[in-house]
Amino acid sequence: MTVISVKYTPGTMSVKPVLKMGHPILQQVAQPVTEFNTAELDIIIADMYDTMAALDGAGLAAPQIGISQQIVIFCVEDNPRYPDIEPVPDTVLINPEISALSDERVSDWEGCLSVPGLRGLVSRYNKIKYRGFDQNGHIIERIADNFHARVVQHEVDHLAGILYPQRMDDMSKLGFEQELFPRDE
Ligand code: NI
Protein backbone atom coordinates (compact mmCIF):
# COMPACT_ATOMS: atom_id res chain seq x y z
CA MET A 1 0.00 0.00 0.00
CA THR A 2 1.33 3.40 -0.94
CA VAL A 3 0.66 5.92 1.80
CA ILE A 4 2.86 8.72 0.53
CA SER A 5 3.51 9.35 -3.13
CA VAL A 6 7.24 9.09 -3.71
CA LYS A 7 8.82 9.61 -7.08
CA TYR A 8 11.40 6.90 -7.60
CA THR A 9 12.56 4.50 -10.24
CA PRO A 10 11.98 0.87 -9.29
CA GLY A 11 15.24 -0.67 -8.16
CA THR A 12 16.70 2.57 -6.86
CA MET A 13 14.70 2.70 -3.64
CA SER A 14 17.10 3.57 -0.84
CA VAL A 15 15.74 3.17 2.64
CA LYS A 16 18.39 4.26 5.14
CA PRO A 17 18.74 3.11 8.75
CA VAL A 18 17.20 5.66 11.12
CA LEU A 19 19.45 6.67 14.02
CA LYS A 20 17.91 6.28 17.43
CA MET A 21 17.89 8.49 20.50
CA GLY A 22 21.32 8.47 22.07
CA HIS A 23 23.23 8.64 18.78
CA PRO A 24 25.53 11.69 18.88
CA ILE A 25 24.52 12.94 15.41
CA LEU A 26 20.97 13.43 16.70
CA GLN A 27 22.37 15.73 19.41
CA GLN A 28 24.37 17.98 17.05
CA VAL A 29 23.37 21.31 15.57
CA ALA A 30 23.10 20.60 11.84
CA GLN A 31 25.03 22.61 9.27
CA PRO A 32 23.23 24.96 6.86
CA VAL A 33 22.99 23.88 3.23
CA THR A 34 25.13 26.20 1.10
CA GLU A 35 24.50 24.84 -2.42
CA PHE A 36 21.08 24.20 -3.91
CA ASN A 37 20.00 22.32 -7.00
CA THR A 38 22.80 19.78 -6.79
CA ALA A 39 22.79 16.04 -7.45
CA GLU A 40 24.12 15.45 -3.94
CA LEU A 41 21.20 17.30 -2.36
CA ASP A 42 18.69 15.51 -4.59
CA ILE A 43 20.08 12.13 -3.51
CA ILE A 44 19.85 13.02 0.19
CA ILE A 45 16.25 14.14 -0.26
CA ALA A 46 15.30 11.07 -2.28
CA ASP A 47 16.79 8.83 0.43
CA MET A 48 14.85 10.78 3.07
CA TYR A 49 11.56 10.28 1.16
CA ASP A 50 12.20 6.57 0.66
CA THR A 51 13.00 6.15 4.36
CA MET A 52 10.02 8.19 5.57
CA ALA A 53 7.63 6.32 3.28
CA ALA A 54 8.94 2.89 4.31
CA LEU A 55 8.33 3.70 7.98
CA ASP A 56 5.05 5.65 7.58
CA GLY A 57 6.65 8.75 9.07
CA ALA A 58 4.96 12.16 9.00
CA GLY A 59 8.32 13.85 8.69
CA LEU A 60 12.03 13.22 8.71
CA ALA A 61 15.13 15.32 9.34
CA ALA A 62 18.44 14.63 7.59
CA PRO A 63 20.32 13.96 10.87
CA GLN A 64 18.01 10.98 11.42
CA ILE A 65 19.72 9.24 8.49
CA GLY A 66 23.13 10.39 9.67
CA ILE A 67 23.46 13.60 7.63
CA SER A 68 24.03 16.64 9.81
CA GLN A 69 22.58 19.20 7.41
CA GLN A 70 19.58 21.51 7.79
CA ILE A 71 17.12 19.56 5.66
CA VAL A 72 13.69 18.34 6.74
CA ILE A 73 10.79 16.81 4.85
CA PHE A 74 7.21 16.34 5.96
CA CYS A 75 3.97 15.15 4.45
CA VAL A 76 0.75 13.85 5.93
CA GLU A 77 -1.74 12.23 3.55
CA ASP A 78 -3.78 9.31 4.89
CA ASN A 79 -1.01 8.23 7.24
CA PRO A 80 -1.89 5.08 9.21
CA ARG A 81 0.27 6.28 12.12
CA TYR A 82 -1.83 9.48 12.28
CA PRO A 83 -5.31 8.42 11.14
CA ASP A 84 -7.32 11.37 12.48
CA ILE A 85 -5.07 14.20 11.41
CA GLU A 86 -5.56 16.98 8.88
CA PRO A 87 -3.30 16.78 5.81
CA VAL A 88 0.04 18.60 5.83
CA PRO A 89 1.52 19.66 2.46
CA ASP A 90 4.36 17.58 1.06
CA THR A 91 7.37 19.83 1.71
CA VAL A 92 11.15 19.90 1.49
CA LEU A 93 12.34 22.61 3.89
CA ILE A 94 16.00 23.64 4.04
CA ASN A 95 17.72 26.05 6.45
CA PRO A 96 14.42 26.70 8.23
CA GLU A 97 13.53 29.46 10.68
CA ILE A 98 10.41 29.47 12.81
CA SER A 99 8.70 32.23 14.73
CA ALA A 100 5.65 31.89 16.96
CA LEU A 101 2.71 34.07 15.94
CA SER A 102 1.04 33.91 19.34
CA ASP A 103 1.81 32.70 22.84
CA GLU A 104 -0.90 30.04 22.62
CA ARG A 105 0.46 26.56 23.18
CA VAL A 106 -1.26 23.22 22.73
CA SER A 107 -0.30 19.81 24.11
CA ASP A 108 -0.66 16.74 21.95
CA TRP A 109 0.92 13.32 21.48
CA GLU A 110 4.02 12.99 19.35
CA GLY A 111 6.08 10.12 18.10
CA CYS A 112 9.42 10.02 16.35
CA LEU A 113 11.11 7.44 14.14
CA SER A 114 14.25 7.95 16.28
CA VAL A 115 12.28 7.05 19.42
CA PRO A 116 10.48 3.97 18.11
CA GLY A 117 7.45 2.59 19.91
CA LEU A 118 7.03 5.56 22.24
CA ARG A 119 4.67 8.53 22.36
CA GLY A 120 4.88 11.60 24.51
CA LEU A 121 2.67 14.58 25.31
CA VAL A 122 4.41 17.72 24.08
CA SER A 123 3.46 21.39 24.33
CA ARG A 124 4.07 23.38 21.12
CA TYR A 125 3.12 26.77 19.73
CA ASN A 126 -0.22 26.49 17.97
CA LYS A 127 0.45 29.09 15.28
CA ILE A 128 3.79 29.76 13.65
CA LYS A 129 5.40 31.33 10.63
CA TYR A 130 8.15 29.35 9.00
CA ARG A 131 10.60 30.23 6.32
CA GLY A 132 13.26 28.33 4.43
CA PHE A 133 14.17 27.08 0.99
CA ASP A 134 13.25 24.16 -1.22
CA GLN A 135 15.89 21.99 -2.91
CA ASN A 136 16.17 24.47 -5.80
CA GLY A 137 16.81 27.41 -3.50
CA HIS A 138 13.33 28.91 -3.86
CA ILE A 139 12.01 30.59 -0.74
CA ILE A 140 9.20 28.90 1.17
CA GLU A 141 7.29 31.10 3.59
CA ARG A 142 4.14 29.88 5.27
CA ILE A 143 1.86 30.37 8.21
CA ALA A 144 0.81 27.12 9.87
CA ASP A 145 -1.28 26.05 12.81
CA ASN A 146 -2.42 22.90 14.63
CA PHE A 147 -0.80 19.65 13.49
CA HIS A 148 1.03 21.29 10.59
CA ALA A 149 2.69 23.71 13.06
CA ARG A 150 3.50 20.81 15.39
CA VAL A 151 5.18 18.73 12.68
CA VAL A 152 7.33 21.67 11.58
CA GLN A 153 8.41 22.46 15.16
CA HIS A 154 9.23 18.78 15.78
CA GLU A 155 11.28 18.42 12.59
CA VAL A 156 13.12 21.72 12.97
CA ASP A 157 14.02 20.76 16.55
CA HIS A 158 15.95 17.80 15.08
CA LEU A 159 18.24 20.32 13.36
CA ALA A 160 19.07 21.84 16.73
CA GLY A 161 19.84 18.43 18.20
CA ILE A 162 16.58 18.27 20.18
CA LEU A 163 14.26 15.27 20.38
CA TYR A 164 10.67 15.62 21.60
CA PRO A 165 11.24 14.07 25.07
CA GLN A 166 13.48 17.09 25.78
CA ARG A 167 10.43 19.32 25.17
CA MET A 168 8.18 17.44 27.60
CA ASP A 169 6.97 19.03 30.85
CA ASP A 170 5.65 15.84 32.43
CA MET A 171 7.64 12.67 31.91
CA SER A 172 4.74 10.58 33.22
CA LYS A 173 3.24 11.32 29.78
CA LEU A 174 5.96 9.37 27.98
CA GLY A 175 5.10 5.78 27.25
CA PHE A 176 4.88 2.92 24.85
CA GLU A 177 2.28 3.43 22.16
CA GLN A 178 0.70 0.01 22.71
CA GLU A 179 0.19 0.76 26.43
CA LEU A 180 -1.01 4.34 25.97
CA PHE A 181 -3.32 3.58 23.07
CA PRO A 182 -4.33 -0.08 23.29
CA ARG A 183 -6.17 -1.23 20.19
CA ASP A 184 -9.10 -3.57 20.05
CA GLU A 185 -8.25 -6.95 18.58
NI1 NI B 1 11.36 13.03 14.95
Coordinates of N, CA and C and ligand atoms in Angstrom, one line a residue:
M1 N 0.8 -1.2 0.0 CA 0.0 0.0 0.0 C 0.9 1.2 0.0
T2 N 0.6 2.1 -0.9 CA 1.3 3.4 -0.9 C 0.6 4.4 -0.1
V3 N 1.3 4.9 0.9 CA 0.7 5.9 1.8 C 1.2 7.3 1.5
I4 N 2.3 7.4 0.9 CA 2.9 8.7 0.5 C 3.4 8.6 -0.9
S5 N 3.0 9.5 -1.8 CA 3.5 9.4 -3.1 C 5.0 9.8 -3.2
V6 N 5.8 8.8 -3.6 CA 7.2 9.1 -3.7 C 7.6 8.8 -5.1
K7 N 8.4 9.8 -5.7 CA 8.8 9.6 -7.1 C 10.1 8.9 -7.0
Y8 N 10.1 7.6 -7.5 CA 11.4 6.9 -7.6 C 11.3 5.9 -8.7
T9 N 12.5 5.5 -9.2 CA 12.6 4.5 -10.2 C 12.7 3.1 -9.6
P10 N 11.9 2.2 -9.9 CA 12.0 0.9 -9.3 C 13.4 0.4 -9.3
G11 N 13.9 -0.2 -8.2 CA 15.2 -0.7 -8.2 C 16.2 0.3 -7.5
T12 N 15.8 1.6 -7.4 CA 16.7 2.6 -6.9 C 16.3 3.0 -5.5
M13 N 15.2 2.4 -5.0 CA 14.7 2.7 -3.6 C 15.8 2.6 -2.6
S14 N 16.0 3.6 -1.8 CA 17.1 3.6 -0.8 C 16.6 4.0 0.5
V15 N 16.2 2.9 1.3 CA 15.7 3.2 2.6 C 16.9 3.1 3.6
K16 N 17.2 4.2 4.3 CA 18.4 4.3 5.1 C 18.0 3.9 6.6
P17 N 19.0 3.4 7.3 CA 18.7 3.1 8.7 C 18.5 4.4 9.5
V18 N 17.5 4.4 10.4 CA 17.2 5.7 11.1 C 17.9 5.6 12.5
L19 N 18.7 6.6 12.7 CA 19.4 6.7 14.0 C 18.5 6.8 15.2
K20 N 18.8 6.2 16.3 CA 17.9 6.3 17.4 C 18.5 7.2 18.5
M21 N 17.6 7.6 19.4 CA 17.9 8.5 20.5 C 19.1 8.0 21.2
G22 N 20.1 8.8 21.5 CA 21.3 8.5 22.1 C 22.5 8.6 21.1
H23 N 22.2 8.5 19.8 CA 23.2 8.6 18.8 C 23.7 10.1 18.8
P24 N 25.0 10.3 18.8 CA 25.5 11.7 18.9 C 25.1 12.6 17.7
I25 N 24.9 12.1 16.5 CA 24.5 12.9 15.4 C 23.2 13.6 15.7
L26 N 22.3 12.9 16.4 CA 21.0 13.4 16.7 C 21.1 14.6 17.7
Q27 N 22.2 14.7 18.4 CA 22.4 15.7 19.4 C 23.1 16.9 18.9
Q28 N 23.6 16.9 17.6 CA 24.4 18.0 17.1 C 23.5 19.0 16.5
V29 N 24.0 20.3 16.4 CA 23.4 21.3 15.6 C 23.8 21.1 14.1
A30 N 22.8 20.9 13.2 CA 23.1 20.6 11.8 C 23.6 21.8 11.1
Q31 N 24.4 21.5 10.1 CA 25.0 22.6 9.3 C 24.0 23.1 8.2
P32 N 24.1 24.4 7.9 CA 23.2 25.0 6.9 C 23.7 24.4 5.5
V33 N 22.7 24.2 4.6 CA 23.0 23.9 3.2 C 23.5 25.1 2.5
T34 N 24.6 25.0 1.8 CA 25.1 26.2 1.1 C 24.9 26.2 -0.4
E35 N 24.7 25.0 -1.0 CA 24.5 24.8 -2.4 C 23.2 24.1 -2.7
F36 N 22.4 24.8 -3.5 CA 21.1 24.2 -3.9 C 21.2 23.6 -5.3
N37 N 20.1 22.8 -5.6 CA 20.0 22.3 -7.0 C 21.2 21.5 -7.4
T38 N 21.7 20.6 -6.5 CA 22.8 19.8 -6.8 C 22.4 18.3 -6.7
A39 N 23.1 17.5 -7.4 CA 22.8 16.0 -7.4 C 22.9 15.5 -6.0
E40 N 23.9 16.0 -5.3 CA 24.1 15.4 -3.9 C 22.9 15.7 -3.1
L41 N 22.4 16.9 -3.1 CA 21.2 17.3 -2.4 C 20.0 16.5 -2.8
D42 N 19.8 16.3 -4.1 CA 18.7 15.5 -4.6 C 18.7 14.1 -4.1
I43 N 19.9 13.5 -4.0 CA 20.1 12.1 -3.5 C 19.7 12.0 -2.0
I44 N 20.2 13.0 -1.2 CA 19.9 13.0 0.2 C 18.3 13.1 0.4
I45 N 17.7 14.0 -0.4 CA 16.3 14.1 -0.3 C 15.5 12.9 -0.7
A46 N 15.9 12.3 -1.8 CA 15.3 11.1 -2.3 C 15.4 10.0 -1.2
D47 N 16.6 9.8 -0.6 CA 16.8 8.8 0.4 C 15.9 9.1 1.6
M48 N 15.7 10.4 1.9 CA 14.9 10.8 3.1 C 13.4 10.4 2.8
Y49 N 12.9 10.7 1.5 CA 11.6 10.3 1.2 C 11.4 8.8 1.2
D50 N 12.3 8.0 0.7 CA 12.2 6.6 0.7 C 12.1 6.0 2.1
T51 N 12.9 6.6 3.0 CA 13.0 6.2 4.4 C 11.7 6.5 5.1
M52 N 11.3 7.8 4.9 CA 10.0 8.2 5.6 C 8.8 7.3 5.1
A53 N 8.8 7.1 3.8 CA 7.6 6.3 3.3 C 7.7 4.9 3.8
A54 N 8.8 4.3 3.9 CA 8.9 2.9 4.3 C 8.5 2.7 5.8
L55 N 8.6 3.8 6.6 CA 8.3 3.7 8.0 C 7.1 4.4 8.4
D56 N 6.3 4.9 7.3 CA 5.1 5.6 7.6 C 5.3 6.9 8.5
G57 N 6.4 7.5 8.3 CA 6.6 8.8 9.1 C 5.9 9.9 8.5
A58 N 5.6 10.9 9.4 CA 5.0 12.2 9.0 C 6.0 13.2 8.6
G59 N 7.2 12.9 9.0 CA 8.3 13.9 8.7 C 9.6 13.2 9.0
L60 N 10.7 13.8 8.5 CA 12.0 13.2 8.7 C 13.0 14.4 8.6
A61 N 14.0 14.3 9.4 CA 15.1 15.3 9.3 C 16.4 14.6 8.9
A62 N 17.2 15.3 8.1 CA 18.4 14.6 7.6 C 19.3 14.0 8.7
P63 N 19.5 14.6 9.9 CA 20.3 14.0 10.9 C 19.8 12.6 11.3
Q64 N 18.5 12.3 11.1 CA 18.0 11.0 11.4 C 18.6 9.9 10.5
I65 N 19.0 10.2 9.3 CA 19.7 9.2 8.5 C 21.2 9.5 8.5
G66 N 21.7 10.2 9.5 CA 23.1 10.4 9.7 C 23.8 11.6 8.9
I67 N 22.9 12.5 8.4 CA 23.5 13.6 7.6 C 23.2 14.9 8.4
S68 N 24.2 15.5 8.9 CA 24.0 16.6 9.8 C 23.9 17.9 9.0
Q69 N 22.9 18.0 8.2 CA 22.6 19.2 7.4 C 21.1 19.6 7.7
Q70 N 20.9 20.9 7.4 CA 19.6 21.5 7.8 C 18.6 21.3 6.7
I71 N 18.1 20.0 6.6 CA 17.1 19.6 5.7 C 16.1 18.8 6.4
V72 N 14.8 19.2 6.2 CA 13.7 18.3 6.7 C 12.7 18.1 5.6
I73 N 11.9 17.0 5.7 CA 10.8 16.8 4.8 C 9.6 16.5 5.7
F74 N 8.4 16.8 5.2 CA 7.2 16.3 6.0 C 6.1 16.2 5.0
C75 N 5.1 15.4 5.3 CA 4.0 15.2 4.5 C 3.0 14.3 5.2
V76 N 1.8 14.7 5.3 CA 0.7 13.8 5.9 C -0.4 13.7 5.0
E77 N -0.6 12.5 4.4 CA -1.7 12.2 3.5 C -2.2 10.8 3.9
D78 N -3.3 10.7 4.6 CA -3.8 9.3 4.9 C -2.7 8.4 5.5
N79 N -2.1 9.0 6.6 CA -1.0 8.2 7.2 C -1.6 7.3 8.3
P80 N -1.3 6.0 8.2 CA -1.9 5.1 9.2 C -1.4 5.3 10.6
R81 N -0.2 6.0 10.8 CA 0.3 6.3 12.1 C -0.5 7.5 12.7
Y82 N -1.1 8.3 11.8 CA -1.8 9.5 12.3 C -3.2 9.5 11.6
P83 N -4.1 8.6 11.9 CA -5.3 8.4 11.1 C -6.3 9.6 11.2
D84 N -6.3 10.4 12.3 CA -7.3 11.4 12.5 C -6.8 12.8 12.3
I85 N -5.8 12.9 11.5 CA -5.1 14.2 11.4 C -5.3 14.9 10.1
E86 N -5.4 16.2 10.1 CA -5.6 17.0 8.9 C -4.3 16.8 8.0
P87 N -4.5 16.9 6.7 CA -3.3 16.8 5.8 C -2.3 17.9 6.0
V88 N -1.0 17.6 5.8 CA 0.0 18.6 5.8 C 0.7 18.5 4.5
P89 N 1.0 19.7 3.8 CA 1.5 19.7 2.5 C 2.9 19.0 2.4
D90 N 3.1 18.3 1.3 CA 4.4 17.6 1.1 C 5.4 18.6 0.8
T91 N 6.4 18.7 1.7 CA 7.4 19.8 1.7 C 8.8 19.4 2.0
V92 N 9.7 19.9 1.2 CA 11.2 19.9 1.5 C 11.5 21.3 2.0
L93 N 12.1 21.3 3.2 CA 12.3 22.6 3.9 C 13.8 22.6 4.3
I94 N 14.5 23.6 3.8 CA 16.0 23.6 4.0 C 16.3 24.9 4.7
N95 N 17.3 24.9 5.7 CA 17.7 26.0 6.4 C 16.5 26.8 7.1
P96 N 15.7 26.1 7.8 CA 14.4 26.7 8.2 C 14.6 27.6 9.4
E97 N 13.7 28.6 9.5 CA 13.5 29.5 10.7 C 12.1 29.5 11.0
I98 N 11.8 29.5 12.3 CA 10.4 29.5 12.8 C 10.2 30.6 13.8
S99 N 9.1 31.3 13.7 CA 8.7 32.2 14.7 C 7.3 32.0 15.1
A100 N 7.0 32.1 16.4 CA 5.6 31.9 17.0 C 4.8 33.1 16.7
L101 N 3.6 32.9 16.2 CA 2.7 34.1 15.9 C 1.8 34.4 17.1
S102 N 1.8 33.6 18.1 CA 1.0 33.9 19.3 C 1.6 33.1 20.5
D103 N 1.3 33.4 21.7 CA 1.8 32.7 22.8 C 1.0 31.4 23.1
E104 N -0.1 31.2 22.4 CA -0.9 30.0 22.6 C -0.1 28.7 22.4
R105 N -0.2 27.9 23.3 CA 0.5 26.6 23.2 C -0.6 25.5 23.3
V106 N -0.3 24.4 22.7 CA -1.3 23.2 22.7 C -0.4 22.0 23.0
S107 N -1.0 21.1 23.8 CA -0.3 19.8 24.1 C -1.0 18.7 23.3
D108 N -0.1 17.9 22.7 CA -0.7 16.7 21.9 C 0.4 15.7 21.9
W109 N 0.0 14.5 21.5 CA 0.9 13.3 21.5 C 1.8 13.4 20.3
E110 N 3.1 13.1 20.5 CA 4.0 13.0 19.3 C 4.7 11.6 19.4
G111 N 5.2 11.3 18.2 CA 6.1 10.1 18.1 C 7.2 10.5 17.2
C112 N 8.2 9.7 17.1 CA 9.4 10.0 16.4 C 10.1 8.7 15.9
L113 N 10.5 8.7 14.7 CA 11.1 7.4 14.1 C 12.4 7.2 14.8
S114 N 13.0 8.2 15.5 CA 14.3 8.0 16.3 C 14.0 7.5 17.7
V115 N 12.7 7.5 18.1 CA 12.3 7.0 19.4 C 11.2 6.0 19.2
P116 N 11.5 4.9 18.6 CA 10.5 4.0 18.1 C 9.7 3.3 19.2
G117 N 8.4 3.3 19.0 CA 7.5 2.6 19.9 C 6.9 3.5 21.0
L118 N 7.5 4.7 21.2 CA 7.0 5.6 22.2 C 6.2 6.7 21.7
R119 N 5.4 7.3 22.6 CA 4.7 8.5 22.4 C 4.8 9.4 23.6
G120 N 4.8 10.7 23.4 CA 4.9 11.6 24.5 C 4.0 12.8 24.3
L121 N 3.5 13.4 25.4 CA 2.7 14.6 25.3 C 3.6 15.8 25.3
V122 N 3.5 16.6 24.3 CA 4.4 17.7 24.1 C 3.6 19.0 23.8
S123 N 4.0 20.1 24.5 CA 3.5 21.4 24.3 C 4.2 22.1 23.2
R124 N 3.5 22.6 22.3 CA 4.1 23.4 21.1 C 3.3 24.6 20.9
Y125 N 3.9 25.6 20.2 CA 3.1 26.8 19.7 C 2.1 26.3 18.7
N126 N 0.9 26.9 18.8 CA -0.2 26.5 18.0 C -0.2 27.2 16.6
K127 N 0.4 28.4 16.6 CA 0.5 29.1 15.3 C 1.8 29.7 15.1
I128 N 2.4 29.3 13.9 CA 3.8 29.8 13.6 C 3.9 30.3 12.2
K129 N 5.0 31.0 12.0 CA 5.4 31.3 10.6 C 6.7 30.6 10.4
Y130 N 6.9 30.0 9.3 CA 8.2 29.3 9.0 C 8.6 29.7 7.6
R131 N 10.0 29.7 7.5 CA 10.6 30.2 6.3 C 11.8 29.3 6.1
G132 N 12.1 29.1 4.8 CA 13.3 28.3 4.4 C 13.3 28.3 2.9
F133 N 14.0 27.2 2.4 CA 14.2 27.1 1.0 C 13.8 25.7 0.6
D134 N 13.4 25.5 -0.7 CA 13.3 24.2 -1.2 C 14.6 23.7 -1.8
Q135 N 14.6 22.5 -2.4 CA 15.9 22.0 -2.9 C 16.5 22.8 -4.1
N136 N 15.6 23.6 -4.7 CA 16.2 24.5 -5.8 C 16.5 25.9 -5.3
G137 N 16.4 26.1 -4.0 CA 16.8 27.4 -3.5 C 15.7 28.4 -3.5
H138 N 14.5 28.0 -3.9 CA 13.3 28.9 -3.9 C 12.8 29.1 -2.4
I139 N 12.5 30.3 -2.1 CA 12.0 30.6 -0.7 C 10.6 30.0 -0.5
I140 N 10.5 29.4 0.7 CA 9.2 28.9 1.2 C 8.9 29.7 2.4
E141 N 7.7 30.3 2.4 CA 7.3 31.1 3.6 C 5.8 30.8 3.8
R142 N 5.5 30.3 5.0 CA 4.1 29.9 5.3 C 3.7 30.2 6.7
I143 N 2.4 30.3 6.9 CA 1.9 30.4 8.2 C 1.2 29.0 8.4
A144 N 1.4 28.4 9.6 CA 0.8 27.1 9.9 C 0.3 27.1 11.3
D145 N -0.8 26.2 11.5 CA -1.3 26.1 12.8 C -1.6 24.6 13.0
N146 N -2.0 24.3 14.3 CA -2.4 22.9 14.6 C -1.3 21.9 14.3
F147 N -1.8 20.7 13.7 CA -0.8 19.6 13.5 C 0.3 20.0 12.5
H148 N 0.0 20.8 11.5 CA 1.0 21.3 10.6 C 2.1 22.0 11.4
A149 N 1.7 22.9 12.3 CA 2.7 23.7 13.1 C 3.5 22.8 14.0
R150 N 2.8 21.8 14.5 CA 3.5 20.8 15.4 C 4.6 20.0 14.6
V151 N 4.2 19.5 13.5 CA 5.2 18.7 12.7 C 6.4 19.6 12.4
V152 N 6.2 20.8 11.9 CA 7.3 21.7 11.6 C 8.2 21.9 12.8
Q153 N 7.6 22.2 14.0 CA 8.4 22.5 15.2 C 9.2 21.2 15.6
H154 N 8.6 20.0 15.4 CA 9.2 18.8 15.8 C 10.4 18.6 14.9
E155 N 10.2 18.7 13.5 CA 11.3 18.4 12.6 C 12.4 19.4 12.7
V156 N 12.1 20.7 12.9 CA 13.1 21.7 13.0 C 13.9 21.6 14.3
D157 N 13.3 21.1 15.3 CA 14.0 20.8 16.5 C 15.1 19.8 16.3
H158 N 14.9 18.8 15.4 CA 15.9 17.8 15.1 C 17.2 18.5 14.6
L159 N 17.1 19.6 13.9 CA 18.2 20.3 13.4 C 19.0 21.1 14.4
A160 N 18.4 21.2 15.6 CA 19.1 21.8 16.7 C 19.5 20.8 17.7
G161 N 19.4 19.5 17.3 CA 19.8 18.4 18.2 C 18.9 18.1 19.3
I162 N 17.6 18.4 19.1 CA 16.6 18.3 20.2 C 15.6 17.2 19.7
L163 N 15.3 16.3 20.6 CA 14.3 15.3 20.4 C 13.1 15.6 21.3
Y164 N 11.9 15.1 20.9 CA 10.7 15.6 21.6 C 10.7 15.3 23.1
P165 N 11.3 14.2 23.6 CA 11.2 14.1 25.1 C 11.9 15.3 25.8
Q166 N 12.8 15.9 25.2 CA 13.5 17.1 25.8 C 12.5 18.3 25.9
R167 N 11.4 18.2 25.1 CA 10.4 19.3 25.2 C 9.3 19.0 26.1
M168 N 9.3 17.8 26.8 CA 8.2 17.4 27.6 C 8.3 18.1 29.0
D169 N 7.1 18.5 29.5 CA 7.0 19.0 30.8 C 6.7 17.9 31.9
D170 N 6.1 16.9 31.5 CA 5.6 15.8 32.4 C 6.0 14.5 31.9
M171 N 7.1 13.9 32.4 CA 7.6 12.7 31.9 C 6.7 11.5 32.2
S172 N 5.7 11.7 33.0 CA 4.7 10.6 33.2 C 3.9 10.4 31.9
K173 N 4.0 11.4 31.0 CA 3.2 11.3 29.8 C 4.1 10.8 28.6
L174 N 5.2 10.1 29.0 CA 6.0 9.4 28.0 C 5.7 7.9 28.2
G175 N 5.4 7.2 27.1 CA 5.1 5.8 27.2 C 5.1 5.0 25.9
F176 N 4.9 3.7 26.0 CA 4.9 2.9 24.8 C 3.5 3.1 24.2
E177 N 3.5 3.2 22.9 CA 2.3 3.4 22.2 C 1.2 2.3 22.5
Q178 N 1.7 1.1 22.5 CA 0.7 0.0 22.7 C 0.1 0.0 24.1
E179 N 0.8 0.6 25.1 CA 0.2 0.8 26.4 C -0.7 2.0 26.5
L180 N -0.2 3.1 25.9 CA -1.0 4.3 26.0 C -2.3 4.3 25.2
F181 N -2.2 3.6 24.0 CA -3.3 3.6 23.1 C -3.6 2.1 22.7
P182 N -4.1 1.3 23.6 CA -4.3 -0.1 23.3 C -5.4 -0.2 22.2
R183 N -5.2 -1.1 21.3 CA -6.2 -1.2 20.2 C -7.0 -2.5 20.4
D184 N -8.3 -2.4 20.0 CA -9.1 -3.6 20.0 C -8.5 -4.6 19.1
E185 N -8.7 -5.9 19.5 CA -8.3 -7.0 18.6 C -9.0 -6.9 17.3
Ligands
NI1 NI 11.4 13.0 14.9

